[in-house]
mmCIF file of C-alpha atoms and ligand atoms in Angstrom:
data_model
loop_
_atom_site.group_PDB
_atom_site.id
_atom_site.type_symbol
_atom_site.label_atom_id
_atom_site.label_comp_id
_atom_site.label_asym_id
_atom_site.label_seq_id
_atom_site.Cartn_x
_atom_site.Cartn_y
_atom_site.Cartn_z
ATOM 1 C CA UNK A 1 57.186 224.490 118.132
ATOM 2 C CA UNK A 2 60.087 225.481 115.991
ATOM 3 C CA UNK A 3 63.734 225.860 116.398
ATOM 4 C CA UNK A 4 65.469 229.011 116.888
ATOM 5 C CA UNK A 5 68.452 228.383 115.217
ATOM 6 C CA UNK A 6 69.547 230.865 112.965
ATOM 7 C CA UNK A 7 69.715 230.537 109.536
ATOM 8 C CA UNK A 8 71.910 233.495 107.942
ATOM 9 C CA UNK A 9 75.051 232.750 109.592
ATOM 10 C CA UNK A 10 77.842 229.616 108.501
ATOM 11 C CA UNK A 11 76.629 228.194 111.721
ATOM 12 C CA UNK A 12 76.728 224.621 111.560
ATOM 13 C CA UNK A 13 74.985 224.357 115.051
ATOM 14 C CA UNK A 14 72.071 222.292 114.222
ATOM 15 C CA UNK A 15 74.792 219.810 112.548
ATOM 16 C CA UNK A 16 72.002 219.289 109.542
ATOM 17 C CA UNK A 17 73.633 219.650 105.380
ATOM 18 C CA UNK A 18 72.962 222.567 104.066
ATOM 19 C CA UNK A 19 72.124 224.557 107.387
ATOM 20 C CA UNK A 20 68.486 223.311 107.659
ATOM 21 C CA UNK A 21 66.991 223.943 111.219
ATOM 22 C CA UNK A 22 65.223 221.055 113.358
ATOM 23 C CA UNK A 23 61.523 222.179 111.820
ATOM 24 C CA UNK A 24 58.173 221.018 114.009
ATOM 25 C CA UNK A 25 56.202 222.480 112.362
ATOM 26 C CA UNK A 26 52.391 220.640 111.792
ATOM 27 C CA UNK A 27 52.039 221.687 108.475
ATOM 28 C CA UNK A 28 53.399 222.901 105.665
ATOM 29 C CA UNK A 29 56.480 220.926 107.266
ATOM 30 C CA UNK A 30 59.677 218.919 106.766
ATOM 31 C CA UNK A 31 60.197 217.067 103.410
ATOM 32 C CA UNK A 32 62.931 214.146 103.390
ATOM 33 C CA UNK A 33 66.074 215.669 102.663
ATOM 34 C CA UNK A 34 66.626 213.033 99.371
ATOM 35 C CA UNK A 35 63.219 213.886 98.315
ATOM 36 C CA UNK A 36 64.158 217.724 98.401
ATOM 37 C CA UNK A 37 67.181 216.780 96.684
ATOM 38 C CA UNK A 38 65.821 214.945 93.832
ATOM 39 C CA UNK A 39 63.437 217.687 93.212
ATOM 40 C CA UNK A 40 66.552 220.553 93.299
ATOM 41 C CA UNK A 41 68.176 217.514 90.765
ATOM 42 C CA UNK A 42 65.408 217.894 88.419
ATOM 43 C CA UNK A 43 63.922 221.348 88.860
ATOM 44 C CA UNK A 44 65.533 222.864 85.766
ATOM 45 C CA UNK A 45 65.116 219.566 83.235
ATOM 46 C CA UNK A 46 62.901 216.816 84.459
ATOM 47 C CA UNK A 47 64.388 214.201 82.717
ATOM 48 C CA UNK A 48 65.286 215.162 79.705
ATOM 49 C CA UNK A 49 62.219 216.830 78.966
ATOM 50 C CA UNK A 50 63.854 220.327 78.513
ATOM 51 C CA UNK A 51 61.545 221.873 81.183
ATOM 52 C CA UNK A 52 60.065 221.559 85.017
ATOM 53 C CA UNK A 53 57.590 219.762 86.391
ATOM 54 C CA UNK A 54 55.920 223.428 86.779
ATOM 55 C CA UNK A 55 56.259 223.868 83.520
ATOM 56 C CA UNK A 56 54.561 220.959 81.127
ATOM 57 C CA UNK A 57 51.627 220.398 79.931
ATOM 58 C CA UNK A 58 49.347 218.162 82.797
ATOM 59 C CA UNK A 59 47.800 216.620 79.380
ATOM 60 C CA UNK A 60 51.531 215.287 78.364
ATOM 61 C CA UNK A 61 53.117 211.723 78.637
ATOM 62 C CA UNK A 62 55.401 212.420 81.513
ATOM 63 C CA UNK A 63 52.909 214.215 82.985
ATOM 64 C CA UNK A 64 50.612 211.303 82.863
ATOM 65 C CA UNK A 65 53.289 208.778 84.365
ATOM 66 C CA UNK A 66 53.731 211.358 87.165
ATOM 67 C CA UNK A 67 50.334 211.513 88.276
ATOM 68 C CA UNK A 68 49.538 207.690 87.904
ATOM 69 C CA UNK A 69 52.903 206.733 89.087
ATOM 70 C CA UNK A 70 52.026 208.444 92.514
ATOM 71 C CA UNK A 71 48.535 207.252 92.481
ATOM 72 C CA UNK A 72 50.316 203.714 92.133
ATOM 73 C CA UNK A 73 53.059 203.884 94.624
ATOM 74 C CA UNK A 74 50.827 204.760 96.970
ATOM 75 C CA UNK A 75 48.403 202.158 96.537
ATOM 76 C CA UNK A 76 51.127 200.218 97.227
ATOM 77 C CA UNK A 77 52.258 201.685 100.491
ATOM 78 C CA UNK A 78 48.665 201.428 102.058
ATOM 79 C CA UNK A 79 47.688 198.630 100.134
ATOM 80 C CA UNK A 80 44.251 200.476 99.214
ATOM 81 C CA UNK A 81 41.905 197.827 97.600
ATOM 82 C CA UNK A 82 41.024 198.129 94.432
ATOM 83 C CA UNK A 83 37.074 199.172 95.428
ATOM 84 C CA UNK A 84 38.635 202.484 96.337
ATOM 85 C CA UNK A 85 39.526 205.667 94.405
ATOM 86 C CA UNK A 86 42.668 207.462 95.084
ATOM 87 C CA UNK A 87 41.834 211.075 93.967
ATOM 88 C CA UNK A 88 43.632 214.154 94.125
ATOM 89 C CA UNK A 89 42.369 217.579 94.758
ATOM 90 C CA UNK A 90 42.655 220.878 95.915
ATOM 91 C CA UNK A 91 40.472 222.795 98.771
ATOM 92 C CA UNK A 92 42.784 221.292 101.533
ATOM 93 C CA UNK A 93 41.289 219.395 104.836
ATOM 94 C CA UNK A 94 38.695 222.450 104.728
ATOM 95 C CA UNK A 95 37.727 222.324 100.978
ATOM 96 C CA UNK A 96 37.064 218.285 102.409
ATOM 97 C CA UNK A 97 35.110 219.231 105.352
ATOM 98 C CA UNK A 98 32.424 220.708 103.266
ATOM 99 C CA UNK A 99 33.105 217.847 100.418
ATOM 100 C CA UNK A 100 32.578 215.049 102.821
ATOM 101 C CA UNK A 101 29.552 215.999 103.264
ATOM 102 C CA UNK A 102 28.389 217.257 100.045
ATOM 103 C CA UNK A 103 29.689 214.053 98.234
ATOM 104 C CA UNK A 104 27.834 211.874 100.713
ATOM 105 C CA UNK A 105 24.134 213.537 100.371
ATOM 106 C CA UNK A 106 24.627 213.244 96.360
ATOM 107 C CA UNK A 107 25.381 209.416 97.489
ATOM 108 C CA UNK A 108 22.742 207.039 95.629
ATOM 109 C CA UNK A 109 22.381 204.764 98.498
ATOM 110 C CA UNK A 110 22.251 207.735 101.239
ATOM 111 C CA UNK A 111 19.206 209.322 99.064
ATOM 112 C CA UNK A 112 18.035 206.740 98.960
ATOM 113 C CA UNK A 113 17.949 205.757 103.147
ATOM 114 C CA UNK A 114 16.640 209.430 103.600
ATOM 115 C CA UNK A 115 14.126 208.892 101.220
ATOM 116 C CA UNK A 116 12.847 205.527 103.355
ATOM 117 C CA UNK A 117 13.579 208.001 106.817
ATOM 118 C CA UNK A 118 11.451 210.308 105.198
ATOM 119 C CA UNK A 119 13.159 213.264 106.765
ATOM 120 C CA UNK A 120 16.968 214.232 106.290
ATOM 121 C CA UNK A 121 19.839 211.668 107.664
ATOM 122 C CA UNK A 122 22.120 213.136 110.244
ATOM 123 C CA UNK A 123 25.828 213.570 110.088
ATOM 124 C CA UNK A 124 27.257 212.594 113.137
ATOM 125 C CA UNK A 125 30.369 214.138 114.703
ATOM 126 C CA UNK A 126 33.599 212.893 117.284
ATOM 127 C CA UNK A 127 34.654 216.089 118.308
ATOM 128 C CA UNK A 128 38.717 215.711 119.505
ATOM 129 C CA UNK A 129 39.814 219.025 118.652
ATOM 130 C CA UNK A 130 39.446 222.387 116.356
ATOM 131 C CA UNK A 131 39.714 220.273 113.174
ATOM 132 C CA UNK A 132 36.975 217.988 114.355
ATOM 133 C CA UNK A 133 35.116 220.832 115.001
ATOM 134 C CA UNK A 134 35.772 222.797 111.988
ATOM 135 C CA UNK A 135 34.597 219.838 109.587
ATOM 136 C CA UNK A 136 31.227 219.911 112.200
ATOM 137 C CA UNK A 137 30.988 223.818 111.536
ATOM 138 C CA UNK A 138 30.943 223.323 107.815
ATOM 139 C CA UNK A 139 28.475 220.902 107.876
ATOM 140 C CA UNK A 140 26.288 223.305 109.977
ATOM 141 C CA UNK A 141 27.073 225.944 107.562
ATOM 142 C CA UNK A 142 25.285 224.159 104.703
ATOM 143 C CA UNK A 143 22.351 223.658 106.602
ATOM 144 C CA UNK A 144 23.432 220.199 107.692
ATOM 145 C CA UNK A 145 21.502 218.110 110.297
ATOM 146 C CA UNK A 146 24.232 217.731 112.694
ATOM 147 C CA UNK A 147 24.816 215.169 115.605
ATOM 148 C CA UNK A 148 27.434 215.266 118.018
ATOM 149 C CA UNK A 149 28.542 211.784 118.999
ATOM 150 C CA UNK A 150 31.247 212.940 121.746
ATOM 151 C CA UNK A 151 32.604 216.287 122.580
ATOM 152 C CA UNK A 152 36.042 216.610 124.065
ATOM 153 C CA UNK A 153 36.280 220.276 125.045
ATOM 154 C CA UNK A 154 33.103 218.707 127.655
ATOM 155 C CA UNK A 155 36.627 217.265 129.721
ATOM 156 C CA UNK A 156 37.110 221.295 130.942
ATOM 157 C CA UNK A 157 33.887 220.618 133.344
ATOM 158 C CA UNK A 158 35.460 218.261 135.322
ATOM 159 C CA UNK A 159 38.524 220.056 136.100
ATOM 160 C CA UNK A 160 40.671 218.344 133.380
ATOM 161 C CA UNK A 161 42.148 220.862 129.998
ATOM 162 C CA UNK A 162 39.737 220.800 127.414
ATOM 163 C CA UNK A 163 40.442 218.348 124.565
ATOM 164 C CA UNK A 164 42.952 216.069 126.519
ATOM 165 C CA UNK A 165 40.355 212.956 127.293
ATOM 166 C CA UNK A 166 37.241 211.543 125.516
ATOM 167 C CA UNK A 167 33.913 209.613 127.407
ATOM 168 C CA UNK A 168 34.820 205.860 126.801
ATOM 169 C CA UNK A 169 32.928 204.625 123.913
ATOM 170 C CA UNK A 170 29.708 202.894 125.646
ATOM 171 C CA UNK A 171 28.869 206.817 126.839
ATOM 172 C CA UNK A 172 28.869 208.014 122.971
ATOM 173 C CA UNK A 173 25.740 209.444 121.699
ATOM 174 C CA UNK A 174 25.946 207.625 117.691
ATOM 175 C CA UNK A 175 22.828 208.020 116.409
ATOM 176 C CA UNK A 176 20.752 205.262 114.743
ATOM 177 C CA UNK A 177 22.189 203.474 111.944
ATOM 178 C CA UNK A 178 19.129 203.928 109.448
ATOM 179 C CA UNK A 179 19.004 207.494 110.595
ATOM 180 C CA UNK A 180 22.690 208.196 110.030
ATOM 181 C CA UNK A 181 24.478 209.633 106.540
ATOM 182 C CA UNK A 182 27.712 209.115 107.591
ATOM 183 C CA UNK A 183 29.577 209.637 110.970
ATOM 184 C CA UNK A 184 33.236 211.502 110.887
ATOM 185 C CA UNK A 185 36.033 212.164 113.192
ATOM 186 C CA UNK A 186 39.861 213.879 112.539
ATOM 187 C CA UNK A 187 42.458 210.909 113.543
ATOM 188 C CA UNK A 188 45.127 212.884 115.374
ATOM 189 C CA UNK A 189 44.050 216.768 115.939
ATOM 190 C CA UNK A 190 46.985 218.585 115.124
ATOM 191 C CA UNK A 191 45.928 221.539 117.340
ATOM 192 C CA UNK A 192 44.775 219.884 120.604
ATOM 193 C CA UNK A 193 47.492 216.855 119.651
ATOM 194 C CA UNK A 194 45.014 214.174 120.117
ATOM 195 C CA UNK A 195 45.235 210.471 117.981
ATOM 196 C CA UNK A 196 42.544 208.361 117.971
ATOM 197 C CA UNK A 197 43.629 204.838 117.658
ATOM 198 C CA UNK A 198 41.583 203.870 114.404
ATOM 199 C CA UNK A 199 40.250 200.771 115.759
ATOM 200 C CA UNK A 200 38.066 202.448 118.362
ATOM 201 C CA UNK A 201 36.108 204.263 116.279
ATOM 202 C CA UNK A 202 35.317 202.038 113.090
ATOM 203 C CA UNK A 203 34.855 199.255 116.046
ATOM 204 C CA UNK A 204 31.935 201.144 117.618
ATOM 205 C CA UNK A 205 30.251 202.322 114.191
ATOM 206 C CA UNK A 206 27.643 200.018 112.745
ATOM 207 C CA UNK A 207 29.228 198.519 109.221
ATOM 208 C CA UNK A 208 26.533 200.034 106.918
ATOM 209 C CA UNK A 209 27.395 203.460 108.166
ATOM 210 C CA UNK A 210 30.295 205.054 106.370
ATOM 211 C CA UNK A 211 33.117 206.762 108.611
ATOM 212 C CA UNK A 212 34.853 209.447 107.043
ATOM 213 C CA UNK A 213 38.395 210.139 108.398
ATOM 214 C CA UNK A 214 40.541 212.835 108.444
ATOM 215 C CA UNK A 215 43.997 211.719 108.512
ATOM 216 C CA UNK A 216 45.480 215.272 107.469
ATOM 217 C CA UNK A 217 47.725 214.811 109.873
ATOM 218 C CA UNK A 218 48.993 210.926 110.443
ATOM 219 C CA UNK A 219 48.926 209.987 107.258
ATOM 220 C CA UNK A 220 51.558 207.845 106.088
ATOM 221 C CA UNK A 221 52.701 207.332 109.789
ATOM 222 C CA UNK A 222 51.247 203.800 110.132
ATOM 223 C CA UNK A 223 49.483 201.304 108.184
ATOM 224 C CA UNK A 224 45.834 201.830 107.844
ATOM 225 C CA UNK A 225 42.965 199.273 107.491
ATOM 226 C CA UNK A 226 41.267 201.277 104.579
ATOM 227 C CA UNK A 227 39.102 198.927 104.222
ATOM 228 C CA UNK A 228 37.172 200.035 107.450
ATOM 229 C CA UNK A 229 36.650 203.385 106.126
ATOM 230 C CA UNK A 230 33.892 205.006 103.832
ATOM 231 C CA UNK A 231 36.572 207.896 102.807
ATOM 232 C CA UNK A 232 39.631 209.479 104.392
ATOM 233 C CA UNK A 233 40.343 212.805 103.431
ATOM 234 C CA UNK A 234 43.887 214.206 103.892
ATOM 235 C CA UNK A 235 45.978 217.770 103.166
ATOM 236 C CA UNK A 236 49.410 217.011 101.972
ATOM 237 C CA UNK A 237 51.306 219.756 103.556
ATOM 238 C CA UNK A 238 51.983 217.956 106.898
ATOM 239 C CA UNK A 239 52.952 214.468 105.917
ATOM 240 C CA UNK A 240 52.863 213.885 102.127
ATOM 241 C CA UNK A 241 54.086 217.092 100.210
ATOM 242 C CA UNK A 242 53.835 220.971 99.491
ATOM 243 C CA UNK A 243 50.369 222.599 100.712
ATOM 244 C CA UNK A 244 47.715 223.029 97.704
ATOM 245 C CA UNK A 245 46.993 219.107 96.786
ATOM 246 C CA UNK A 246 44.740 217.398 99.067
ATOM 247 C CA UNK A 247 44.230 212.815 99.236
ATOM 248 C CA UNK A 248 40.716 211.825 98.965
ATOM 249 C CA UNK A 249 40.443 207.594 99.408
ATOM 250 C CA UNK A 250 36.849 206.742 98.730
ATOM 251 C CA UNK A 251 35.083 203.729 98.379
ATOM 252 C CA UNK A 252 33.496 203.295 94.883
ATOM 253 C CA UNK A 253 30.315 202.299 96.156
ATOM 254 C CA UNK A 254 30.038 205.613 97.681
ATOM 255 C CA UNK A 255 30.698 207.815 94.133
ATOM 256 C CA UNK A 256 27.439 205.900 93.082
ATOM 257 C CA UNK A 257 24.681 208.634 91.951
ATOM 258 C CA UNK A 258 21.240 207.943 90.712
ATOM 259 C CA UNK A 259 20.422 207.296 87.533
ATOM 260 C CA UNK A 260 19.539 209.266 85.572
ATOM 261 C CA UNK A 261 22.629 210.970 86.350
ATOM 262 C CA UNK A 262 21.275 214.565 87.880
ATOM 263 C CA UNK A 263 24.290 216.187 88.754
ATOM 264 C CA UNK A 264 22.473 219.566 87.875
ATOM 265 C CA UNK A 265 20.559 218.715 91.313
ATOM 266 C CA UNK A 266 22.754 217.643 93.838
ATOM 267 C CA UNK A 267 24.255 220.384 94.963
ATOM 268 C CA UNK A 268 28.104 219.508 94.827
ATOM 269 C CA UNK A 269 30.304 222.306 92.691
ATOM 270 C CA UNK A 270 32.517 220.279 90.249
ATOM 271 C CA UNK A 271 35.956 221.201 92.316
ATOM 272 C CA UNK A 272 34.258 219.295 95.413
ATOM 273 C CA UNK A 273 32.843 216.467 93.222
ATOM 274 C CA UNK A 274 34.447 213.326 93.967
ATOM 275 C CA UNK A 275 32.875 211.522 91.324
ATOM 276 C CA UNK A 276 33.737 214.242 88.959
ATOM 277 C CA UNK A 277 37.752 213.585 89.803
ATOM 278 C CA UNK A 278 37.383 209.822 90.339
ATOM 279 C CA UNK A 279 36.010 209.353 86.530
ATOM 280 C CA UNK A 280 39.162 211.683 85.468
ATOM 281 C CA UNK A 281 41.897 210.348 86.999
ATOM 282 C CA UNK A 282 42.122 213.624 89.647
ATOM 283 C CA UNK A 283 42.622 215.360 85.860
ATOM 284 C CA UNK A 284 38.829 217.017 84.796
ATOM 285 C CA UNK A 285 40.436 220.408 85.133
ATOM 286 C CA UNK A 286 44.289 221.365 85.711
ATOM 287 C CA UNK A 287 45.391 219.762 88.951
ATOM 288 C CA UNK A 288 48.104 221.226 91.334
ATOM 289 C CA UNK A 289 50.783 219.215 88.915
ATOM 290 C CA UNK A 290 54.427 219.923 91.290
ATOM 291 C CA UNK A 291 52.562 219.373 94.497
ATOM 292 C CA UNK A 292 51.514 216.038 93.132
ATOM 293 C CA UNK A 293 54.706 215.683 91.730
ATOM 294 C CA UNK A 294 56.710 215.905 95.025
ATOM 295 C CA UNK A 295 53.922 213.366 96.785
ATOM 296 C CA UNK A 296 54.616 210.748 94.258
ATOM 297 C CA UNK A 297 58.851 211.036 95.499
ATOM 298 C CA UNK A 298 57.592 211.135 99.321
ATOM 299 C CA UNK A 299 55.227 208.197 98.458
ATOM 300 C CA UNK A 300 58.343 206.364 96.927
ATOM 301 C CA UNK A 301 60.275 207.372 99.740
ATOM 302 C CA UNK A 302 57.373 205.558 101.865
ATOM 303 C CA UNK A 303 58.084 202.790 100.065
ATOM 304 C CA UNK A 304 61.699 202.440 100.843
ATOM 305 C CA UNK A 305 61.326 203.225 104.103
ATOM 306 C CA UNK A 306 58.104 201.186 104.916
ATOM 307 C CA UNK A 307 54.732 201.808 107.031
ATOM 308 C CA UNK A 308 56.029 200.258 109.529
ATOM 309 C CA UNK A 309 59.571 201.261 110.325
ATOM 310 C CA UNK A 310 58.109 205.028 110.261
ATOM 311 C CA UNK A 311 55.391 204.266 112.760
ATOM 312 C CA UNK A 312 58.300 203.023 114.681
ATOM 313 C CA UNK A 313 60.427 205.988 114.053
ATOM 314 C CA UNK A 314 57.480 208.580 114.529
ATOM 315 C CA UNK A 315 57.173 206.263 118.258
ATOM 316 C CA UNK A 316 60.737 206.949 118.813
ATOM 317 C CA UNK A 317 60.209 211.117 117.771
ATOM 318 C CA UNK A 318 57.206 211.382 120.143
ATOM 319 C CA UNK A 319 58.423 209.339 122.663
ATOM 320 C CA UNK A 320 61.534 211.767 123.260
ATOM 321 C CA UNK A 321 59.174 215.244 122.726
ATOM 322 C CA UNK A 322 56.418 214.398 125.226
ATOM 323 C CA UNK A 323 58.936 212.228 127.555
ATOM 324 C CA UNK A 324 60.327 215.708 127.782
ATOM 325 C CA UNK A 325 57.642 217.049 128.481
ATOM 326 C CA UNK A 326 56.261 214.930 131.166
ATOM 327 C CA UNK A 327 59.766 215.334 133.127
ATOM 328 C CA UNK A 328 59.239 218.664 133.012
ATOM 329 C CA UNK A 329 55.449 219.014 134.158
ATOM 330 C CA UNK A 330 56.581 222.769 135.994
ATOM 331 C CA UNK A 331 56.844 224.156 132.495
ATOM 332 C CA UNK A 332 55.106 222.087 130.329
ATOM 333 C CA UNK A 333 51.644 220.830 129.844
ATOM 334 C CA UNK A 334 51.351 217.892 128.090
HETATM 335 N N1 PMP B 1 42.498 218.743 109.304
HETATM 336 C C1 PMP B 1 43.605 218.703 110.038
HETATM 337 C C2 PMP B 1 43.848 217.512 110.909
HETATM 338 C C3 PMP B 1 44.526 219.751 109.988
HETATM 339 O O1 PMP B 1 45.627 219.707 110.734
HETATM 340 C C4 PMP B 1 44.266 220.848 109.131
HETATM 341 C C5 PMP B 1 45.232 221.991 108.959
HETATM 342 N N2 PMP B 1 46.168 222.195 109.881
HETATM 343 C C6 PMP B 1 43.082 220.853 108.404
HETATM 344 C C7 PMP B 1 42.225 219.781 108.491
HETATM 345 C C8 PMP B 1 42.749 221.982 107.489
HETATM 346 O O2 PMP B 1 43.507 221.835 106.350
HETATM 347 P P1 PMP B 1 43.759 222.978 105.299
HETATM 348 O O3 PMP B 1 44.556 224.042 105.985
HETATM 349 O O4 PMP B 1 44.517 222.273 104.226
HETATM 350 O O5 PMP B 1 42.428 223.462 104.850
#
């Protein structure tokens, strides 16, 4: 849903500074305005420096403050405990999908549950929607032994649109907790526009089986309870930043490998290797240095504003588009 609003004439119509448009789109979308400035401010001569963010060295000083600056703001901003890396990649939420899962199999203590099992672990799946779905897929595609939990689009049989309601959590299929790798779900489907309220999820998971989240598209909209979660994956471009950097929050435990260390064997290419990022700060090759960049203002600007005046304000947004909607159920389905 965007706006119409034209852009090459004067028009001061959408009564926004410099004749931006009302933009909804999921992703890449809107940046704060004093975020956007700030980078326009700096783009020629970041501080001093005689050059752009673009332009230096990743290996420099500044560089170095940028990068850990934004890994530190945001550990403030979702208070991540300190058992949890804050790594930054590239690959997006799809480059994740197939990470997740990759990562988790190269896991010491998942080797060595499959070893007791004596056949492979499972991945089990909440299927709310296409990304859901896709991350399912992926696994599939690597010859993954899949599992799904609850499937959504199953709400067409009974009359009702696919993906808008979920079997209540006693009716879930989760498999057996010694017979389980790791069981995922997507937070808020941008496509099919469901959120899953955290809570319900993590609740209904036994605690020695990692849940892997993908907030890609509610990050940074509310305060999360990271400590719940074995690893929450994230793209940037909807809610943090410019496409081409992507969040991974993982809990240390789960970077564990055996020992000897046999990376040769396990099967995870370096630019999907958690473990591989975690033990250089998000920095064992060149990362996507602006994108990160511009996170680190929009995590500051998180800051400022606070978790939980924008899950407020994100309320308020939502609460006007789909009260719209729903007063208009003759031309829209909501
Ligand atoms: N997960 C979610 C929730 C998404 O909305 C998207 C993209 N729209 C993806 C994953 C895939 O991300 P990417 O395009 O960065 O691969």
């Amino acid at each position: 849903m965007s706006s119409n609003a034209d852009t090459t004439t004067t028009t001061t119509a959408t009564g926004l500074p410099y004749d931006r448009v009302w933009n909804f789109s999921a992703g890449p979308s809107v940046l704060p305005l004093s975020v956007l400035e700030e980078v326009q401010r700096d783009l020629l001569n970041y501080k001093g420096t005689g050059m752009s963010v673009m332009e230096m060295s990743h290996r420099s000083k500044v560089y170095d403050d940028i990068i850990n600056g934004a890994e530190a703001t945001l550990r403030r901003v979702l208070r991540i405990p300190d058992n949890y890396a804050v790594i930054f990649m590239q690959g997006g939420g799809t480059g994740e999908f197939a990470a997740s899962y990759l990562n988790l199999f190269a896991c010491k203590s998942v080797r060595d549950k499959q070893r007791k099992l004596g056949r492979p672990l499972t991945c089990d799946y909440i299927v709310t929607g296409t990304w859901s779905k896709g991350g399912l897929k992926e696994v599939k595609r690597l010859g993954g032994k899949t599992n799904v939990v609850v499937d959504g689009v199953k709400a067409a049989d009974t009359g009702t649109v696919s993906y808008s309601s979920l079997a209540s959590v006693p009716e879930w299929n989760l498999g057996k907790p010694e017979e389980t790798a790791f069981v995922y779900y997507c937070e808020n489907e941008t496509v099919h526009g469901v959120e899953m309220p955290s809570s319900l999820v993590v609740d209904a998971v036994d605690p020695s089986v990692p849940v892997i989240c993908d907030m890609s598209s509610n990050m940074l909209s509310r305060p999360i309870d990271i400590k719940r979660f074995g690893a929450i994956i994230a793209g940037a471009q909807k809610n943090m930043g410019p496409a081409g950097v992507t969040l991974v929050i993982v809990r240390k435990d789960l970077l564990e490998r055996e020992e000897p260390d046999t990376e040769a064997v396990l099967g995870v290419p370096s630019v999907l290797d958690w473990k591989y990022y975690a033990s250089a700060g998000s920095m064992p090759h060149t990362p996507p240095t602006f994108a990160i960049y511009v996170c680190g203002l929009v995590f500051k600007w998180a800051e400022e504003m606070g978790l939980e005046a924008l899950e407020r304000l994100r309320d308020a947004r939502a609460g006007l588009v789909y009260g719209m909607m729903d007063a208009h159920p003759e031309f829209y389905r909501g």
